Each structure stands twice: as C-alpha cells, then as structure tokens.
Short mmCIF file of C-alpha atoms in Angstrom, two decimals:
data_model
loop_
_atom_site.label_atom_id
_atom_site.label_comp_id
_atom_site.label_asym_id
_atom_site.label_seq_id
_atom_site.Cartn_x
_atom_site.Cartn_y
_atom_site.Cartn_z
CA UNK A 246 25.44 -34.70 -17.36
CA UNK A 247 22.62 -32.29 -18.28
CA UNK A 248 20.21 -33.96 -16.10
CA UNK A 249 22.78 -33.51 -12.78
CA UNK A 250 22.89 -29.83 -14.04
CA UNK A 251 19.44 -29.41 -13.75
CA UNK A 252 18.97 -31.49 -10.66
CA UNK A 253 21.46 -29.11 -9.27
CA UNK A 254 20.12 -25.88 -10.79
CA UNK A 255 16.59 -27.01 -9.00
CA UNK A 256 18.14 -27.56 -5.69
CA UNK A 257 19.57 -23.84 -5.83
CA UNK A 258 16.32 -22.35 -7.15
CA UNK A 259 14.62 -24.10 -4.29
CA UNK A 260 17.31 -22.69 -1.84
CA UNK A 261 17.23 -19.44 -3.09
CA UNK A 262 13.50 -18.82 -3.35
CA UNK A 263 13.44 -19.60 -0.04
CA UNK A 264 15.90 -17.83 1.44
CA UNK A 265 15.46 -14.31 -0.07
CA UNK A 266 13.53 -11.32 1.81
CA UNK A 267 12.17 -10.14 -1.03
CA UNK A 268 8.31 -11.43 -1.74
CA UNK A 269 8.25 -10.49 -5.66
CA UNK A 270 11.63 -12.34 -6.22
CA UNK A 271 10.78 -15.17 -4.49
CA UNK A 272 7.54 -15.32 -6.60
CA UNK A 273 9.86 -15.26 -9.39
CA UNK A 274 12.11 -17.53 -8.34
CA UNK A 275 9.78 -20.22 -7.34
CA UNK A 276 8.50 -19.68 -11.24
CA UNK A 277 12.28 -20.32 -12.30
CA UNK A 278 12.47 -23.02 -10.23
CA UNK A 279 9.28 -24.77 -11.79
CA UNK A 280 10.40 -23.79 -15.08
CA UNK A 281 13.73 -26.00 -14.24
CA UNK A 282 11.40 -28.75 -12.84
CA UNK A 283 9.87 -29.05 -16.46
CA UNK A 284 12.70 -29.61 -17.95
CA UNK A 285 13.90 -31.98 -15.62
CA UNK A 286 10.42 -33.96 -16.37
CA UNK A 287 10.91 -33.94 -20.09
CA UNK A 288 14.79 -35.28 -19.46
CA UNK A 289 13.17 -38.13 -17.43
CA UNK A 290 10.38 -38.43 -20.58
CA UNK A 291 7.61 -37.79 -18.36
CA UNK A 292 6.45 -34.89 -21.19
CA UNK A 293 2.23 -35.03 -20.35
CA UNK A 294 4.12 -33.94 -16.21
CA UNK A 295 6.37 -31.69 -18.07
CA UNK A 296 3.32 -29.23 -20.13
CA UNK A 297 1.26 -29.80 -17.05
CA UNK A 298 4.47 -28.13 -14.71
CA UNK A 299 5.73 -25.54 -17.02
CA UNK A 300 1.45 -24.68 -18.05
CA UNK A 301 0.74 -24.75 -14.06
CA UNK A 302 3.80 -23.83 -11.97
CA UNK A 303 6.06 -21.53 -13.98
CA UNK A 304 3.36 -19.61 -15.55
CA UNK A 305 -0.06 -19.72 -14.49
CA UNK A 306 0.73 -19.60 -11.13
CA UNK A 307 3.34 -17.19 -11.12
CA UNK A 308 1.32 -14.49 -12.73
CA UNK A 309 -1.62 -14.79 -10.35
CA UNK A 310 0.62 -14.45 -7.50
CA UNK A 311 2.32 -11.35 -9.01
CA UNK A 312 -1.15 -9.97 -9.62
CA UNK A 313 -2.21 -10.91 -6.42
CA UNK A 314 1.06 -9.07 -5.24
CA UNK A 315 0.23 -6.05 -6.95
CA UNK A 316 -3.14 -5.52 -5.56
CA UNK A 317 -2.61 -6.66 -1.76
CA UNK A 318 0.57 -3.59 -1.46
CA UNK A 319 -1.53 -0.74 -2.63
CA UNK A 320 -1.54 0.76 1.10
CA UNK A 321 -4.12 4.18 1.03
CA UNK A 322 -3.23 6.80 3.64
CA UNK A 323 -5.10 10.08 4.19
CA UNK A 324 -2.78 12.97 5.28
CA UNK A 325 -4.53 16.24 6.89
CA UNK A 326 -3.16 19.09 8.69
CA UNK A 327 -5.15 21.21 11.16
CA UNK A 328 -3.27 24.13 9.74
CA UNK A 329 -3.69 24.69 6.10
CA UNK A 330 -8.06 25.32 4.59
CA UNK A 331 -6.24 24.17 1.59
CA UNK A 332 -3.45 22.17 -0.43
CA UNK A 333 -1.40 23.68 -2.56
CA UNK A 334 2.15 22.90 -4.15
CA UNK A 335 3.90 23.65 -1.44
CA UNK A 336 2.27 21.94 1.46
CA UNK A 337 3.05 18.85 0.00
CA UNK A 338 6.76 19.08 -1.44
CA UNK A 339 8.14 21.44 1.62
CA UNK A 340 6.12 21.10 4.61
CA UNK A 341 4.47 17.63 4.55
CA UNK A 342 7.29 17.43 7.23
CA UNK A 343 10.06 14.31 7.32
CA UNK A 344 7.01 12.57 8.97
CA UNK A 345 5.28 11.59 6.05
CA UNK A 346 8.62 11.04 4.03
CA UNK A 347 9.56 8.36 6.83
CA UNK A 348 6.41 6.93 6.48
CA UNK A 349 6.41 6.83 2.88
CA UNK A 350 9.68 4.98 2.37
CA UNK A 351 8.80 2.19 4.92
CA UNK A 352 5.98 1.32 3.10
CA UNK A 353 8.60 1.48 0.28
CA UNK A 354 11.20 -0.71 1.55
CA UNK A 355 8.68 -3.60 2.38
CA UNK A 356 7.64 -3.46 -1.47
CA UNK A 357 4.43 -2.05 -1.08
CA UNK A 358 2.71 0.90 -2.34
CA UNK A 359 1.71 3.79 -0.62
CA UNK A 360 -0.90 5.65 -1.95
CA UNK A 361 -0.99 9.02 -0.08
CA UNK A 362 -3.68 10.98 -0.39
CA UNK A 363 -3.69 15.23 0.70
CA UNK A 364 -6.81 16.37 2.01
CA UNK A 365 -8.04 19.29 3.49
CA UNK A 366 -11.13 16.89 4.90
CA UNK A 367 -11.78 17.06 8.84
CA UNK A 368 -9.88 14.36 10.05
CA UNK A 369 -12.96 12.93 12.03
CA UNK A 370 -15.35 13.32 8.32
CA UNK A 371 -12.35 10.76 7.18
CA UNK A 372 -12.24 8.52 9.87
CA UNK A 373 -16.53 7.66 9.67
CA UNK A 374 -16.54 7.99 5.56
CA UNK A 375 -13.72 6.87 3.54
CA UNK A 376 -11.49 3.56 3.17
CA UNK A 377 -8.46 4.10 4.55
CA UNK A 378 -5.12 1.97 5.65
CA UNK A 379 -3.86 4.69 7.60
CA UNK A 380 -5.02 8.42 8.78
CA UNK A 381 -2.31 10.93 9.31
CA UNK A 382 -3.72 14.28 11.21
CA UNK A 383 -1.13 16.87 12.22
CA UNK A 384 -1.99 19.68 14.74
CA UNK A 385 0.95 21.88 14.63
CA UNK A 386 4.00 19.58 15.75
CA UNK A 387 1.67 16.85 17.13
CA UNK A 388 1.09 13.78 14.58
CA UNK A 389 -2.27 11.59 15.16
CA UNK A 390 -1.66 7.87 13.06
CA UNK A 391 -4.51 6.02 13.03
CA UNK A 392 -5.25 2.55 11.88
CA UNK A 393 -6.75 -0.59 12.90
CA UNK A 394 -5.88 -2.71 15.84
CA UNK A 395 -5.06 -6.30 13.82
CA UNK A 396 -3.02 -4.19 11.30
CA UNK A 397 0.30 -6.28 11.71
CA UNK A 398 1.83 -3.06 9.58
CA UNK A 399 0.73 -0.59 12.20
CA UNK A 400 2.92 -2.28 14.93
CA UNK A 401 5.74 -2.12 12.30
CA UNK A 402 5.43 1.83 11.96
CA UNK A 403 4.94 1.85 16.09
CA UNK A 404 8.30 0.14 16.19
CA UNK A 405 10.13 2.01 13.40
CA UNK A 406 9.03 5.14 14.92
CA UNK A 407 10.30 4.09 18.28
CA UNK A 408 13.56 3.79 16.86
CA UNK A 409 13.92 7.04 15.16
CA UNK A 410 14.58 10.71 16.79
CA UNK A 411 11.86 13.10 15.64
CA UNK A 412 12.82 15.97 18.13
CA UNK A 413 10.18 18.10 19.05
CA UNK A 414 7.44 16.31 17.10
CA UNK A 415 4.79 14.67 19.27
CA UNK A 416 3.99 11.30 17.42
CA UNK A 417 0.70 9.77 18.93
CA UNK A 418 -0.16 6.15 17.40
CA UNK A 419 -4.22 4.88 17.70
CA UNK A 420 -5.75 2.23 17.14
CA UNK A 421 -8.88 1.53 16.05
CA UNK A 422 -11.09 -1.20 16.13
CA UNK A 423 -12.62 -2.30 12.59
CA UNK A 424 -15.80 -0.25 11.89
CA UNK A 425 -15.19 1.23 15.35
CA UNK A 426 -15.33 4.91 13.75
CA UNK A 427 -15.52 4.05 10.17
CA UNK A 428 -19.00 3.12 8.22
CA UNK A 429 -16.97 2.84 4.88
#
C-alpha cells in the first residue's frame, strides 16, 4: 500500500512540477519529487540508488539551481531624467512617474529582481561605461528604454507596453547591439 502511495505521490510531483508557471516552485517541486523517488528506491531495497537520489536530486541539485536562480534574476536598470542635476527623496517616490513603477512590477511578476538604480549620470556617459540590463532616460514626457537586441525580456516590455495606455507619455524602445555603445 505505501509503495502505490508513493508511486502515486511521484506521478503528481512529476505532473505538477511540470505544469506550474512559476520557475522557483518548479525547482522545488522537482526536489520534492526526487525526494519521493528516494523513498520509493529504499521501498524497492535499492538503498546505495536511494542516498545517491536523495544526496544528488533532492538536495544538491536543488540548491544549485535555486542559487543559480537567484543570481540569473538580478536585472540592473539605470534610470535618468534630463530634468533634475540631482536626486533627491522626492524624485524617486513622487515623480519617477507610473513608468518606472510599470516597469518595476513586470520584472516583479516574472520573479526576477530589478535592481533600479537613480542617477543623475548623462544618459550617453551610461550607455559607453557601466553594465546595464536596461537604460531608462526621460526628457520631459518622452521615455528612451534601451537594451540589447537578443534581450528576449526587452520584447516582453515592447509588448507589455503596447498593451497599456500611457496618455501623453512618448515611450520610445531601442535597441542596441552588444558592445554597440557600451565598452563595459
């Protein structure tokens, strides 16, 4: 009976793992899943397969992928406005502009993490000299994105921007080729 339980809890793990939109619970899953698989191994007295699963699958694995998760979302944009010589508290809470709130929670909702940075910088200084995922420049109610031509996540914001009403803001994507402007 136990061994049909876990048969059956492995087929749903699988399932599930597979079918969920989420990249971090899937991870976890798929540890859950070879955690069950273990067990399963030890029930059939296969116990040198079972340490070797539970050591391999369900841990080791897991954890690099979650690490690996970690460090592949953290997503660096560079804000600057034509406007303002400097930043101060409330450039960043008031007028940063829905813009950069939109931008922030897509990046958000696709589990990664955007690191925003606020700079007074000339936007073209940024573009030759620093590592960046994405450049925001605003020039009064115009908005400049730019990032990289094979950015899959670029075509995303293209799209998602599409689709929402901005009204009088003027939101001009570019694209860049790698190391076209940048020497970082």
């Amino acid at each position: 009976m136990l061994e049909k339980v876990f048969l059956i809890l492995t087929v749903v793990l699988a399932i599930i793992s597979i079918s969920t939109t989420k990249l971090r619970r899937a991870v976890i899953y798929l540890g859950l899943f070879s955690l069950v698989i273990s067990f399963t191994y030890l029930l059939y007295s296969a116990p040198d397969v079972a340490i070797a699963e539970a050591i391999i699958g369900s841990a080791l694995s897991t954890i690099l992928y979650l690490v690996a998760l970690k460090k592949f979302q953290v997503f660096t944009i560079y804000y600057t406005n034509y406007d303002y010589n400097e930043i101060n508290y409330d450039h960043v809470t008031v007028r940063r502009g829905q813009i950069l709130k939109d931008i922030e929670k897509f990046y958000v909702d696709r589990e990664m993490e955007p690191q925003i940075i606020y700079t007074t910088e000339n936007f073209k200084h940024i573009l030759k000299t620093k590592n960046y995922d994405l450049l925001i420049y605003q020039k009064h109610s115009d908005f400049y994105i730019y990032g990289f031509e094979k950015d899959y996540q670029l075509d995303a914001i293209e799209g998602y921007f599409m689709n929402e009403d901005h009204g009088n803001l003027d939101i001009n994507i570019i694209r860049c080729k790698e190391g076209e402007y940048n020497d970082a």
